[in-house]
Amino acid sequence: MARVAPFDRFSALALTEGERVFVLTGAGISAESGIRTFRDGNGLWEEHRVEDVASPEGWQRDPVLVWRFYAERRAQAATCPPNAAHAALAKAEANLGDRLFLCTQNVDPLHERAGSRRVLHMHGELFRSRCENEDAPDFADEGTYFGAEAIPRCACGGRVRPHIVWFGEMPMGLAAIAEALDRCNVFVTIGSSGVVYPAAGFVRQVRQRGGVRTIYVGPEAPENAGAFDECRLGPASQVVPALFGF
Ligand SMILES: [Zn+2]
């Protein structure tokens, strides 16, 4: 059974030499910075149907709508600063080096803005784009494109699309994630609902291996709370610094 309690009842992680930590972050860590990523109760996302703005079919149907949506997301994210949870993870990386593996479901750049250097964005990145046609490299892009004429074209003639993993597309970095899950001694989920796969299955994967301490961080216990050894309840901006003893 998970031990579920307010975060201040737990002590800081005491890592021994060589121990590795896998951290998965989700929407909850960015919500405290003002980024709205959850669908509301109507199955809508900022008043759009998710399948219209976050699927390959939606893109084929109406790329102008899709770019308007992501232009708004870019504009909103640009005004949101990282919080103390992002800062604590950047500091943990500075201390632990490659013994910390940071994987995020978030597409915002708040981990990088807080100073994290190695972040695996499994669902893509809001401020990167790529060609819709080819397997060409993605690139940094802060543009906000409104209207069909404004959407940039690749040299091959294809339209430039957001570098975002849409519904029905494969998450990024799964091989690196699997390897890091296999090597970690401590597994921490921060602000992820426990219902979005494949990430919701990571904790079960490490538990099957055994000998891994599993910790959940968030304001309330997740749906898969039983899969964790500890649920440290509280806002990530307070729990994460305490978790690392900062
Ligand atoms: Zn192209």
CSV table of C-alpha atoms and ligand atoms in Angstrom, one decimal:
chain,number,residue,atom,x,y,z
A,1,MET,CA,0.0,0.0,0.0
A,2,ALA,CA,1.1,3.5,-0.8
A,3,ARG,CA,1.9,5.8,2.1
A,4,VAL,CA,-0.3,8.9,1.3
A,5,ALA,CA,0.4,12.0,3.3
A,6,PRO,CA,1.1,15.7,3.2
A,7,PHE,CA,4.6,16.2,1.8
A,8,ASP,CA,6.0,17.7,5.0
A,9,ARG,CA,5.6,14.3,6.8
A,10,PHE,CA,8.3,12.8,4.5
A,11,SER,CA,12.0,13.4,4.6
A,12,ALA,CA,14.2,14.4,1.7
A,13,LEU,CA,15.6,11.8,-0.6
A,14,ALA,CA,18.9,10.5,0.7
A,15,LEU,CA,20.6,9.2,-2.5
A,16,THR,CA,23.6,7.0,-2.1
A,17,GLU,CA,26.6,7.3,-4.5
A,18,GLY,CA,25.6,6.1,-8.0
A,19,GLU,CA,21.9,5.9,-7.4
A,20,ARG,CA,19.8,7.1,-10.4
A,21,VAL,CA,16.6,9.0,-10.4
A,22,PHE,CA,14.0,9.0,-13.2
A,23,VAL,CA,11.6,12.0,-13.0
A,24,LEU,CA,8.4,12.2,-15.1
A,25,THR,CA,6.6,15.6,-15.1
A,26,GLY,CA,3.1,16.3,-16.3
A,27,ALA,CA,0.6,19.1,-16.6
A,28,GLY,CA,0.4,19.7,-12.8
A,29,ILE,CA,3.9,21.2,-12.6
A,30,SER,CA,3.2,23.8,-15.3
A,31,ALA,CA,-0.3,24.6,-14.1
A,32,GLU,CA,1.3,26.3,-11.1
A,33,SER,CA,3.1,28.6,-13.6
A,34,GLY,CA,-0.3,29.5,-15.2
A,35,ILE,CA,-0.1,27.2,-18.3
A,36,ARG,CA,-3.5,25.7,-19.0
A,37,THR,CA,-3.2,22.3,-20.5
A,38,PHE,CA,-6.0,20.3,-19.1
A,39,ARG,CA,-9.1,19.7,-21.1
A,40,ASP,CA,-12.2,21.1,-19.4
A,41,GLY,CA,-15.2,19.1,-18.5
A,42,ASN,CA,-16.7,19.4,-21.9
A,43,GLY,CA,-13.9,17.5,-23.6
A,44,LEU,CA,-12.8,20.8,-25.0
A,45,TRP,CA,-9.3,22.4,-24.9
A,46,GLU,CA,-9.5,26.2,-24.8
A,47,GLU,CA,-12.9,25.9,-26.5
A,48,HIS,CA,-11.6,23.7,-29.3
A,49,ARG,CA,-12.4,20.0,-29.8
A,50,VAL,CA,-9.2,18.1,-29.2
A,51,GLU,CA,-9.5,16.1,-32.4
A,52,ASP,CA,-9.7,19.4,-34.4
A,53,VAL,CA,-6.4,20.9,-33.1
A,54,ALA,CA,-4.4,17.9,-31.9
A,55,SER,CA,-4.7,15.1,-34.5
A,56,PRO,CA,-3.2,14.5,-38.0
A,57,GLU,CA,-6.8,14.5,-39.3
A,58,GLY,CA,-7.5,17.9,-37.8
A,59,TRP,CA,-4.3,19.2,-39.4
A,60,GLN,CA,-5.3,17.9,-42.9
A,61,ARG,CA,-8.7,19.3,-42.5
A,62,ASP,CA,-7.9,22.8,-41.3
A,63,PRO,CA,-4.2,23.8,-40.8
A,64,VAL,CA,-5.2,27.4,-40.3
A,65,LEU,CA,-7.2,26.5,-37.2
A,66,VAL,CA,-4.4,24.3,-35.9
A,67,TRP,CA,-1.8,27.0,-36.3
A,68,ARG,CA,-4.1,29.6,-34.7
A,69,PHE,CA,-4.4,27.3,-31.7
A,70,TYR,CA,-0.7,26.7,-31.4
A,71,ALA,CA,0.0,30.4,-32.0
A,72,GLU,CA,-2.2,31.1,-29.0
A,73,ARG,CA,-0.4,28.4,-26.9
A,74,ARG,CA,3.0,29.9,-27.8
A,75,ALA,CA,1.8,33.4,-26.9
A,76,GLN,CA,0.4,32.2,-23.6
A,77,ALA,CA,3.5,30.1,-22.7
A,78,ALA,CA,5.8,33.1,-23.4
A,79,THR,CA,4.2,34.9,-20.5
A,80,CYS,CA,4.5,32.0,-18.0
A,81,PRO,CA,7.6,31.9,-15.8
A,82,PRO,CA,9.1,28.6,-14.4
A,83,ASN,CA,8.3,28.0,-10.8
A,84,ALA,CA,10.2,26.6,-7.8
A,85,ALA,CA,9.6,23.0,-8.8
A,86,HIS,CA,11.2,23.6,-12.2
A,87,ALA,CA,14.1,25.4,-10.5
A,88,ALA,CA,14.6,22.5,-8.0
A,89,LEU,CA,14.8,20.0,-10.9
A,90,ALA,CA,17.4,22.1,-12.6
A,91,LYS,CA,19.4,22.3,-9.4
A,92,ALA,CA,19.1,18.5,-8.9
A,93,GLU,CA,20.4,18.0,-12.5
A,94,ALA,CA,23.4,20.3,-11.6
A,95,ASN,CA,24.1,18.1,-8.6
A,96,LEU,CA,23.4,14.7,-10.0
A,97,GLY,CA,24.5,15.1,-13.7
A,98,ASP,CA,23.3,12.2,-15.8
A,99,ARG,CA,22.1,10.3,-12.7
A,100,LEU,CA,19.0,12.4,-13.1
A,101,PHE,CA,16.8,11.6,-16.1
A,102,LEU,CA,14.1,14.2,-16.7
A,103,CYS,CA,11.2,13.2,-19.0
A,104,THR,CA,8.2,15.5,-19.4
A,105,GLN,CA,4.8,15.1,-21.0
A,106,ASN,CA,4.7,18.9,-21.2
A,107,VAL,CA,5.4,20.7,-24.4
A,108,ASP,CA,6.2,24.1,-22.7
A,109,PRO,CA,9.8,25.2,-22.3
A,110,LEU,CA,9.7,25.9,-18.5
A,111,HIS,CA,12.2,23.2,-17.6
A,112,GLU,CA,14.8,24.7,-20.0
A,113,ARG,CA,14.0,28.2,-18.8
A,114,ALA,CA,14.6,27.1,-15.3
A,115,GLY,CA,18.1,25.8,-16.3
A,116,SER,CA,17.6,22.1,-17.1
A,117,ARG,CA,19.9,21.1,-19.9
A,118,ARG,CA,18.7,17.6,-20.7
A,119,VAL,CA,15.0,17.2,-21.0
A,120,LEU,CA,13.2,14.5,-22.9
A,121,HIS,CA,9.9,16.0,-24.3
A,122,MET,CA,8.0,12.8,-25.1
A,123,HIS,CA,5.0,14.8,-26.5
A,124,GLY,CA,7.1,17.3,-28.5
A,125,GLU,CA,7.9,20.9,-27.9
A,126,LEU,CA,5.7,24.0,-28.3
A,127,PHE,CA,8.5,26.2,-29.6
A,128,ARG,CA,9.8,23.8,-32.3
A,129,SER,CA,8.3,23.0,-35.8
A,130,ARG,CA,9.0,20.6,-38.6
A,131,CYS,CA,8.0,19.8,-42.2
A,132,GLU,CA,4.7,17.9,-42.5
A,133,ASN,CA,6.0,15.6,-45.3
A,134,GLU,CA,9.5,14.5,-44.6
A,135,ASP,CA,11.6,13.0,-41.8
A,136,ALA,CA,13.6,16.2,-41.8
A,137,PRO,CA,15.0,17.6,-38.5
A,138,ASP,CA,12.8,19.8,-36.3
A,139,PHE,CA,13.9,23.3,-35.6
A,140,ALA,CA,13.4,26.1,-33.1
A,141,ASP,CA,10.4,28.3,-34.0
A,142,GLU,CA,8.8,31.1,-32.1
A,143,GLY,CA,6.5,32.1,-35.0
A,144,THR,CA,2.8,32.7,-34.6
A,145,TYR,CA,1.0,32.0,-37.9
A,146,PHE,CA,-2.4,33.3,-38.6
A,147,GLY,CA,-4.0,32.6,-42.0
A,148,ALA,CA,-3.2,30.2,-44.8
A,149,GLU,CA,-0.7,32.6,-46.5
A,150,ALA,CA,1.3,32.9,-43.2
A,151,ILE,CA,2.0,29.2,-42.8
A,152,PRO,CA,5.7,28.7,-43.8
A,153,ARG,CA,6.6,26.1,-46.4
A,154,CYS,CA,9.5,23.7,-46.4
A,155,ALA,CA,11.9,23.6,-49.4
A,156,CYS,CA,10.1,20.4,-50.5
A,157,GLY,CA,6.8,22.3,-50.7
A,158,GLY,CA,5.3,20.8,-47.5
A,159,ARG,CA,3.8,23.0,-44.9
A,160,VAL,CA,5.6,23.6,-41.6
A,161,ARG,CA,3.7,22.0,-38.7
A,162,PRO,CA,4.1,22.1,-34.9
A,163,HIS,CA,6.6,19.6,-33.5
A,164,ILE,CA,3.9,18.2,-31.2
A,165,VAL,CA,2.8,14.6,-30.7
A,166,TRP,CA,-0.8,14.5,-31.7
A,167,PHE,CA,-3.4,11.9,-30.8
A,168,GLY,CA,-2.6,8.8,-32.9
A,169,GLU,CA,1.1,9.7,-33.2
A,170,MET,CA,4.0,7.9,-31.5
A,171,PRO,CA,5.5,9.5,-28.4
A,172,MET,CA,9.1,10.6,-28.8
A,173,GLY,CA,12.2,9.0,-27.2
A,174,LEU,CA,10.6,5.8,-26.1
A,175,ALA,CA,13.9,3.8,-26.5
A,176,ALA,CA,15.8,6.2,-24.3
A,177,ILE,CA,13.0,6.3,-21.8
A,178,ALA,CA,12.9,2.5,-21.6
A,179,GLU,CA,16.6,2.3,-20.9
A,180,ALA,CA,16.4,5.0,-18.2
A,181,LEU,CA,13.5,3.2,-16.5
A,182,ASP,CA,15.6,0.0,-16.5
A,183,ARG,CA,18.5,1.8,-14.8
A,184,CYS,CA,16.8,4.0,-12.2
A,185,ASN,CA,16.7,3.4,-8.4
A,186,VAL,CA,14.2,6.0,-7.6
A,187,PHE,CA,11.2,6.8,-9.8
A,188,VAL,CA,9.3,10.1,-9.3
A,189,THR,CA,6.1,11.3,-11.0
A,190,ILE,CA,5.3,15.0,-10.6
A,191,GLY,CA,1.8,16.3,-11.5
A,192,SER,CA,0.8,13.7,-13.9
A,193,SER,CA,-2.8,12.4,-13.8
A,194,GLY,CA,-1.9,8.7,-14.0
A,195,VAL,CA,-4.3,8.1,-16.9
A,196,VAL,CA,-2.4,9.1,-20.0
A,197,TYR,CA,-0.5,6.2,-21.5
A,198,PRO,CA,2.3,5.2,-22.1
A,199,ALA,CA,3.5,7.5,-19.2
A,200,ALA,CA,0.9,6.1,-16.8
A,201,GLY,CA,2.5,2.7,-17.3
A,202,PHE,CA,6.1,3.7,-16.4
A,203,VAL,CA,5.6,3.1,-12.7
A,204,ARG,CA,4.2,-0.4,-13.2
A,205,GLN,CA,7.2,-1.1,-15.5
A,206,VAL,CA,9.8,-0.1,-12.8
A,207,ARG,CA,7.8,-2.0,-10.1
A,208,GLN,CA,8.0,-5.2,-12.1
A,209,ARG,CA,11.8,-5.0,-11.9
A,210,GLY,CA,11.7,-4.5,-8.2
A,211,GLY,CA,14.0,-2.7,-5.8
A,212,VAL,CA,12.9,0.7,-7.1
A,213,ARG,CA,11.5,3.4,-4.8
A,214,THR,CA,8.4,4.9,-6.4
A,215,ILE,CA,7.2,8.4,-5.4
A,216,TYR,CA,4.2,10.5,-6.6
A,217,VAL,CA,4.1,14.3,-6.1
A,218,GLY,CA,0.9,16.3,-6.6
A,219,PRO,CA,-1.9,18.1,-4.7
A,220,GLU,CA,-3.9,14.9,-4.4
A,221,ALA,CA,-3.4,11.1,-4.9
A,222,PRO,CA,-3.6,10.0,-8.6
A,223,GLU,CA,-5.9,7.4,-10.0
A,224,ASN,CA,-3.0,4.9,-9.9
A,225,ALA,CA,-1.9,5.8,-6.4
A,226,GLY,CA,-1.7,2.2,-5.4
A,227,ALA,CA,1.3,1.7,-7.8
A,228,PHE,CA,3.4,4.1,-5.7
A,229,ASP,CA,5.3,3.5,-2.5
A,230,GLU,CA,4.7,7.1,-1.4
A,231,CYS,CA,2.3,9.9,-2.5
A,232,ARG,CA,3.7,13.2,-1.2
A,233,LEU,CA,0.8,15.6,-1.3
A,234,GLY,CA,1.1,19.3,-1.9
A,235,PRO,CA,1.9,21.8,-4.6
A,236,ALA,CA,4.9,20.8,-6.7
A,237,SER,CA,6.5,24.2,-6.1
A,238,GLN,CA,6.8,23.2,-2.4
A,239,VAL,CA,7.1,19.4,-2.6
A,240,VAL,CA,9.9,19.2,-5.2
A,241,PRO,CA,12.4,21.4,-3.4
A,242,ALA,CA,11.7,19.5,-0.2
A,243,LEU,CA,12.0,16.2,-2.0
A,244,PHE,CA,15.6,17.0,-3.0
A,245,GLY,CA,16.4,18.7,0.4
A,246,PHE,CA,16.7,22.2,-1.0
B,1,ZN,ZN,9.8,19.2,-46.4
